[in-house]
mmCIF file of C-alpha atoms and ligand atoms in Angstrom:
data_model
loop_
_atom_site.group_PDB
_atom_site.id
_atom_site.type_symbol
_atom_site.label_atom_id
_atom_site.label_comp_id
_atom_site.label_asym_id
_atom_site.label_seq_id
_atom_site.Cartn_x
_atom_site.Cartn_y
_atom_site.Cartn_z
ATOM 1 C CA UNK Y 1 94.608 133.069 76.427
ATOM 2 C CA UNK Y 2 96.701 132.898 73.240
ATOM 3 C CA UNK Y 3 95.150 135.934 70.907
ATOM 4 C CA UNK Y 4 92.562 138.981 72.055
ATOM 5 C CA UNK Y 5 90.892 140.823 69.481
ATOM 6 C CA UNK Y 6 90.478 144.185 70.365
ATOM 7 C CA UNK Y 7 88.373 146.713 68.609
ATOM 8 C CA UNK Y 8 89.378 150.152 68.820
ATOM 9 C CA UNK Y 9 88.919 153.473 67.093
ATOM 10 C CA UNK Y 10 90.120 154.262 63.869
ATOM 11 C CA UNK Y 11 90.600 157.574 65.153
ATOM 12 C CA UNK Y 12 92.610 158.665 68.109
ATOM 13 C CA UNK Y 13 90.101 160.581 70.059
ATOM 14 C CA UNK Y 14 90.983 164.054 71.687
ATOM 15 C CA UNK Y 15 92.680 163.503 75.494
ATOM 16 C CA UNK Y 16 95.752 161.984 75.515
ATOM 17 C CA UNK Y 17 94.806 159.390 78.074
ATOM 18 C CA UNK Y 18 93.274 157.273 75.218
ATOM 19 C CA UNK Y 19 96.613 156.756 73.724
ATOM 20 C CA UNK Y 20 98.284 156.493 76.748
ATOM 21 C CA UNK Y 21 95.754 153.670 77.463
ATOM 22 C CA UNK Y 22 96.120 152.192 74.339
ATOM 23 C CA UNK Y 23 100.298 152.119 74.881
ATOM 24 C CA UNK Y 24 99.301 150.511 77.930
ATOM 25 C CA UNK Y 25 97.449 147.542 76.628
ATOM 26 C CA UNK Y 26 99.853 146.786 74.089
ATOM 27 C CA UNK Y 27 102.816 146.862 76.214
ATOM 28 C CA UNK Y 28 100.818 144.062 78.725
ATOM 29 C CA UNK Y 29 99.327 142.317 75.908
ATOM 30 C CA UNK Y 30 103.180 142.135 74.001
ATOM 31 C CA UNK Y 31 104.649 141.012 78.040
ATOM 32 C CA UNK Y 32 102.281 138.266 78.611
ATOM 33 C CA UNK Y 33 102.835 136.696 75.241
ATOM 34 C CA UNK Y 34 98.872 137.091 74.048
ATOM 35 C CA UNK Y 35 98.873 137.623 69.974
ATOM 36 C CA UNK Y 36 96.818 141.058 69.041
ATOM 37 C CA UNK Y 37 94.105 140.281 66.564
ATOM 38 C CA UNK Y 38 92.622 143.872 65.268
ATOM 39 C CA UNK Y 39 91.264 145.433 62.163
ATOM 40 C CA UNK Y 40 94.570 145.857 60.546
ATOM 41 C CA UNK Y 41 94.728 149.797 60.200
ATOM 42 C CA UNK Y 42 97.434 151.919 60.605
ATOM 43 C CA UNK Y 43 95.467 154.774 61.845
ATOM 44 C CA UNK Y 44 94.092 156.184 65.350
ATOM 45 C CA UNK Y 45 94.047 154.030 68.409
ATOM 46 C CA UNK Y 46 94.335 150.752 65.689
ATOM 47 C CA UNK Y 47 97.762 152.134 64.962
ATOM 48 C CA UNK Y 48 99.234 153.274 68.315
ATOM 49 C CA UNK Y 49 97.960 149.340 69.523
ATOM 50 C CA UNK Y 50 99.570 147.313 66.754
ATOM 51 C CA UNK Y 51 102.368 149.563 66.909
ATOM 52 C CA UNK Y 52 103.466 149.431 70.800
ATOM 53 C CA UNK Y 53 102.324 145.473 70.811
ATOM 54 C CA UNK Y 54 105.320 145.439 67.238
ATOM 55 C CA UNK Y 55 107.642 147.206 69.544
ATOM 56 C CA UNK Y 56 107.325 145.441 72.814
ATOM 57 C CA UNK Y 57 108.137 142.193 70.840
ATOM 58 C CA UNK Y 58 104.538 141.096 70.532
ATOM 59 C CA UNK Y 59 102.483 139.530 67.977
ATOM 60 C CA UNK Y 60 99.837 141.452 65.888
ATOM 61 C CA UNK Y 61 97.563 139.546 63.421
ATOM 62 C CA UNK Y 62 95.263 141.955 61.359
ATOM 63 C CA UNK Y 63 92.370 141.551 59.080
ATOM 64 C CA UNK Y 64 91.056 143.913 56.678
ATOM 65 C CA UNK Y 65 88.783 143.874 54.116
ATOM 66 C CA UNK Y 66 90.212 144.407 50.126
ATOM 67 C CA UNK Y 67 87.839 147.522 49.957
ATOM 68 C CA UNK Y 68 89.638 148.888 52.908
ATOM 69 C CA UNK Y 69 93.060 148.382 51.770
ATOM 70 C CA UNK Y 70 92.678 149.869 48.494
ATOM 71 C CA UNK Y 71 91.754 153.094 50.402
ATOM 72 C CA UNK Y 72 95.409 152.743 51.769
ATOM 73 C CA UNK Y 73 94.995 152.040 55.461
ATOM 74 C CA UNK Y 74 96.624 148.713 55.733
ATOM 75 C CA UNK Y 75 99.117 148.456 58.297
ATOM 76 C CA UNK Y 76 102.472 147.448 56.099
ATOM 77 C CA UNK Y 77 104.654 145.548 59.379
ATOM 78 C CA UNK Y 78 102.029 143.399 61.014
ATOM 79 C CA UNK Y 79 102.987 139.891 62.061
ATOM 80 C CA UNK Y 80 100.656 138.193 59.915
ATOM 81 C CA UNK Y 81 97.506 140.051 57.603
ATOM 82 C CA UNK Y 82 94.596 138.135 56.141
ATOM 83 C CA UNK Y 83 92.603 140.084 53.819
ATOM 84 C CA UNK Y 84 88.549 138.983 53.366
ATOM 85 C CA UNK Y 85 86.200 140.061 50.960
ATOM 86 C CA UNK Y 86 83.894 142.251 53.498
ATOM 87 C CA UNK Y 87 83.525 143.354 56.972
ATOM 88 C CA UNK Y 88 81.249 140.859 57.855
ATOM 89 C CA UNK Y 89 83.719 137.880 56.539
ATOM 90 C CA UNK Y 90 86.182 140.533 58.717
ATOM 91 C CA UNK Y 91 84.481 139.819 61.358
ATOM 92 C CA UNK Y 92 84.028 136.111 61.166
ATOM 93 C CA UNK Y 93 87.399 135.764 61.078
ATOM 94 C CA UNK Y 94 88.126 138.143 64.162
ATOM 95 C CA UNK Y 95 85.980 135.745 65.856
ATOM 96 C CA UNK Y 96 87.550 132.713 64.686
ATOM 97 C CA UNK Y 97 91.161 133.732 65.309
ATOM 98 C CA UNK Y 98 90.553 135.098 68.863
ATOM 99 C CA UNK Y 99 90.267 134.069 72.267
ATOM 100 C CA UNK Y 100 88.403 136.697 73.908
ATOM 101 C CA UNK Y 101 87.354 140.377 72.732
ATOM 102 C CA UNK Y 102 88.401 144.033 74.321
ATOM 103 C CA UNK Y 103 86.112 146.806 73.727
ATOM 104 C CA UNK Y 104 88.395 150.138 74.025
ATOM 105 C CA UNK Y 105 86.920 153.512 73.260
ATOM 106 C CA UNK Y 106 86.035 153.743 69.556
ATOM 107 C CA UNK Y 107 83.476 155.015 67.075
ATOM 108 C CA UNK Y 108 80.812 153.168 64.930
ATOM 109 C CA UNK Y 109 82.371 150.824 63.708
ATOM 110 C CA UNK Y 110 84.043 149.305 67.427
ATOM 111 C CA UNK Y 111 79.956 149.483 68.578
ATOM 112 C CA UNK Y 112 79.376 147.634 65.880
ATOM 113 C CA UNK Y 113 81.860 145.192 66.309
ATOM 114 C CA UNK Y 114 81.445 144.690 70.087
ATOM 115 C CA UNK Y 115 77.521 144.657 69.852
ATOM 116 C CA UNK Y 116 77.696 141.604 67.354
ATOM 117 C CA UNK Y 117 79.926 139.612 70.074
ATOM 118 C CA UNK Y 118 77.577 140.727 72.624
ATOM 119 C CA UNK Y 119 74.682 139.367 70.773
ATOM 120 C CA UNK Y 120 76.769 136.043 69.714
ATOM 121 C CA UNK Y 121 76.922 135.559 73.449
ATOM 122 C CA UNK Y 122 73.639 135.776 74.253
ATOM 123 C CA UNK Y 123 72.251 133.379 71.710
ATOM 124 C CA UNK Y 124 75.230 131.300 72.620
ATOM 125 C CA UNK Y 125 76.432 131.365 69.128
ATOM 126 C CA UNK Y 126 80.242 132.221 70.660
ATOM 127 C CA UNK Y 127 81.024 131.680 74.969
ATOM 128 C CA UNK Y 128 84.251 133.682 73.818
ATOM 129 C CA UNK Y 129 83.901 136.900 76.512
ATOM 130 C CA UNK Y 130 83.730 140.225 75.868
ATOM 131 C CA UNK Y 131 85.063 143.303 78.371
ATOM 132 C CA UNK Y 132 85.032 146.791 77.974
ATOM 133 C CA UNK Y 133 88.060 148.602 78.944
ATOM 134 C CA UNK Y 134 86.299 152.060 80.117
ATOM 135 C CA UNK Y 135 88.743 154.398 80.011
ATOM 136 C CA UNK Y 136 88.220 157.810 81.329
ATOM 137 C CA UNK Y 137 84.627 156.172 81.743
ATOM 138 C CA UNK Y 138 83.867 156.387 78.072
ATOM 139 C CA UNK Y 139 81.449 153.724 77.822
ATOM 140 C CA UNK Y 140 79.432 155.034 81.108
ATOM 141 C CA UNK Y 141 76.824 156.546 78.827
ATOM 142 C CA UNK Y 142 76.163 153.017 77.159
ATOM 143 C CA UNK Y 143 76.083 151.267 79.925
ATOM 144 C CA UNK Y 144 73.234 153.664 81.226
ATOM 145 C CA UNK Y 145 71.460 153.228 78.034
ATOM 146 C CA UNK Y 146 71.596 149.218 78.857
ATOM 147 C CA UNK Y 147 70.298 150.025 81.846
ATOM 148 C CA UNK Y 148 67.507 151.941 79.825
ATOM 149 C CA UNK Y 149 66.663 148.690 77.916
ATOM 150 C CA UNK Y 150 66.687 146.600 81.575
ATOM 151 C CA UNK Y 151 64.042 149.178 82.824
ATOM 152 C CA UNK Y 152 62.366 149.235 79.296
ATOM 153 C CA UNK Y 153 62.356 145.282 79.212
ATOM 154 C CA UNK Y 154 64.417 144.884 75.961
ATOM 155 C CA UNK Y 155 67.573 144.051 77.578
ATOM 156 C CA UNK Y 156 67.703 140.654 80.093
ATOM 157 C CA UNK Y 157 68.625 141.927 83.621
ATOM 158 C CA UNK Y 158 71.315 138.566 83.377
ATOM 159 C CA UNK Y 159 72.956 140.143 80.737
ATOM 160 C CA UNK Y 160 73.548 143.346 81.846
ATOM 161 C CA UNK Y 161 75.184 141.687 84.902
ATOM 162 C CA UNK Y 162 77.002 139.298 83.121
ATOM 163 C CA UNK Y 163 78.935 142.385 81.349
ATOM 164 C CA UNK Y 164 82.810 142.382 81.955
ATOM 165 C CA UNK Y 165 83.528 146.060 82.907
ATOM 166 C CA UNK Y 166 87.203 147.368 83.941
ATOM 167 C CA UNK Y 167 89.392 150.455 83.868
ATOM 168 C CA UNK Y 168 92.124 148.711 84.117
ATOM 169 C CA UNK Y 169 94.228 146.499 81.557
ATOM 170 C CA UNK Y 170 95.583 143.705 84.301
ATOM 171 C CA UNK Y 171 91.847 143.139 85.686
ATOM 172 C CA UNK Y 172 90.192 143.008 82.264
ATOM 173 C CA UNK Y 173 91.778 140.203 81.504
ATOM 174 C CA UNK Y 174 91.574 138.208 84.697
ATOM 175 C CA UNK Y 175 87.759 138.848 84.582
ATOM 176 C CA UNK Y 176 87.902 137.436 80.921
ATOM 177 C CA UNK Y 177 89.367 134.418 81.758
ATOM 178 C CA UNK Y 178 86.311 133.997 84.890
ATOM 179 C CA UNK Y 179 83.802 134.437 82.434
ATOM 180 C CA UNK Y 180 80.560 132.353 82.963
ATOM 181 C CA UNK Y 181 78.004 132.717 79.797
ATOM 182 C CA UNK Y 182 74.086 132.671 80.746
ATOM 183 C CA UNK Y 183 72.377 130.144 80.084
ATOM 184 C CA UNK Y 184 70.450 130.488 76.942
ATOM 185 C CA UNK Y 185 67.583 127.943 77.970
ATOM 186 C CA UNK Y 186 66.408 129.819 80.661
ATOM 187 C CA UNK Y 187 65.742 133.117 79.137
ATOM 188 C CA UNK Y 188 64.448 132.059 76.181
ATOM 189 C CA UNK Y 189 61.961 130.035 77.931
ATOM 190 C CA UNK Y 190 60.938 133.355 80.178
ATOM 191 C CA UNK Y 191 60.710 135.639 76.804
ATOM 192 C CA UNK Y 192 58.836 132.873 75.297
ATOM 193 C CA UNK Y 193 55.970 132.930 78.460
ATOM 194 C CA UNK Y 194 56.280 136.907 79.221
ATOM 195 C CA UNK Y 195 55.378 136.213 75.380
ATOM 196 C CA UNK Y 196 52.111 135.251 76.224
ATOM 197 C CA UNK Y 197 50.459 138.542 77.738
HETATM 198 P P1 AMP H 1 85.498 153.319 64.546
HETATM 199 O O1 AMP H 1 85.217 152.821 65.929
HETATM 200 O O2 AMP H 1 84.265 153.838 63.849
HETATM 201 O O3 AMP H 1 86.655 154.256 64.460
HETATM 202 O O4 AMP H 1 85.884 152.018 63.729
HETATM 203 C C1 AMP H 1 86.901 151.202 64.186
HETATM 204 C C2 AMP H 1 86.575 149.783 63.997
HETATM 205 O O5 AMP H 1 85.866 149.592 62.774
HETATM 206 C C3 AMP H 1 87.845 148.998 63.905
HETATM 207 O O6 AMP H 1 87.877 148.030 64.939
HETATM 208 C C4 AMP H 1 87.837 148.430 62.518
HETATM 209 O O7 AMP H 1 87.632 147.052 62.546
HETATM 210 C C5 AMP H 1 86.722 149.108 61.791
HETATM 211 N N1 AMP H 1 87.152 150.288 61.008
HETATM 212 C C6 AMP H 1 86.459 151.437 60.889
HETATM 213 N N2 AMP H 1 87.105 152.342 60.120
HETATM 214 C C7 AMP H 1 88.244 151.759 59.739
HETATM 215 C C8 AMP H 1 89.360 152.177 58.943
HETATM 216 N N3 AMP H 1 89.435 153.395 58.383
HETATM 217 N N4 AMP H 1 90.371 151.302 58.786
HETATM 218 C C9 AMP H 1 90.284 150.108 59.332
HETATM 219 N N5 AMP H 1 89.281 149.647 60.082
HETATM 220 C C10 AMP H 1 88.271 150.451 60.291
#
């Protein structure tokens, strides 16, 4: 893996173990010679990532959107910045430039951007994996609401066990590099006869 986009909180969060986590990642990210690719802020969990990748001797790539930097959050010592027009082109690009995705603890806008990679997978649009780093078991709530939507029928039992989980940065990215997509044929086929009630 050359580059992992990971997409974080803008703010920092409360306990200090979501910092300490995020130091973490950039210092193994920065030793194993992976690039950063990340929204390009130099605020919350954005900033303490870039910054620890910057000082470990790592590369950081960000990508912002022009409305966003006018508002003054750019990071100013990034590696390399592209700017885009919107956070969908922000996105695109993300995708483009990156390997595989981390999902670390993070507001709307990192369930945002990890739901639209989870969805690209499905359809098969992108086989470039996705893994949540659950510290301090942040994410356990959504994962029981994707249980929810198993139960419920809205959510394919395959994907929910195709989901790369991990609390720890040195697994995640083994299990990233294992990934296996589902195949899309098959369960569109089955929602196509379960279709027919
Ligand atoms: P959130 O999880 O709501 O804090 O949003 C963080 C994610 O959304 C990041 O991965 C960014 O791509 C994007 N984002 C949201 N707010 C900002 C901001 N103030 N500056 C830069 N990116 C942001």
């Amino acid at each position: 893996m050359k580059q992992i986009c990971v997409f974080c909180g803008s703010s920092l969060g409360f306990p200090s173990v979501y910092r300490e986590a995020a130091t973490e990642l950039g210092k193994m990210l920065a030793l194993k010679k992976i690039g950063l690719v990340y929204g390009g802020a130099n605020v919350g969990i954005m900033k303490v990532l870039a910054d620890t990748v910057l000082q470990s001797g790592g590369e950081v790539i960000g990508v912002m959107p022009q409305s966003l930097i006018d508002k003054e959050v750019a990071h100013q010592g990034l590696s390399k910045f592209h700017i885009v027009q919107s956070m969908a082109e922000r996105k695109e690009l993300m995708v483009q430039l990156s390997d595989a995705f981390i999902a670390f603890p993070g507001g709307f806008g990192t369930l945002d951007e990890l739901s639209e990679i989870l969805t690209f997978n499905q359809l098969r649009i992108t086989d470039k994996p996705l893994g949540f780093l659950n510290i301090s078991g942040y994410f356990d709530l959504l994962f029981d609401f994707i249980d929810h939507g198993v139960k419920e029928g809205f959510i394919r039992g395959e994907h929910q066990q195709n989901l790369i989980i991990s609390t720890d940065c040195e697994s995640i990215l083994s299990k990233l590099v294992d990934f296996v997509p589902v195949s899309v044929t098959k369960w569109i086929e089955d929602i196509k006869v379960e279709s027919e009630f």
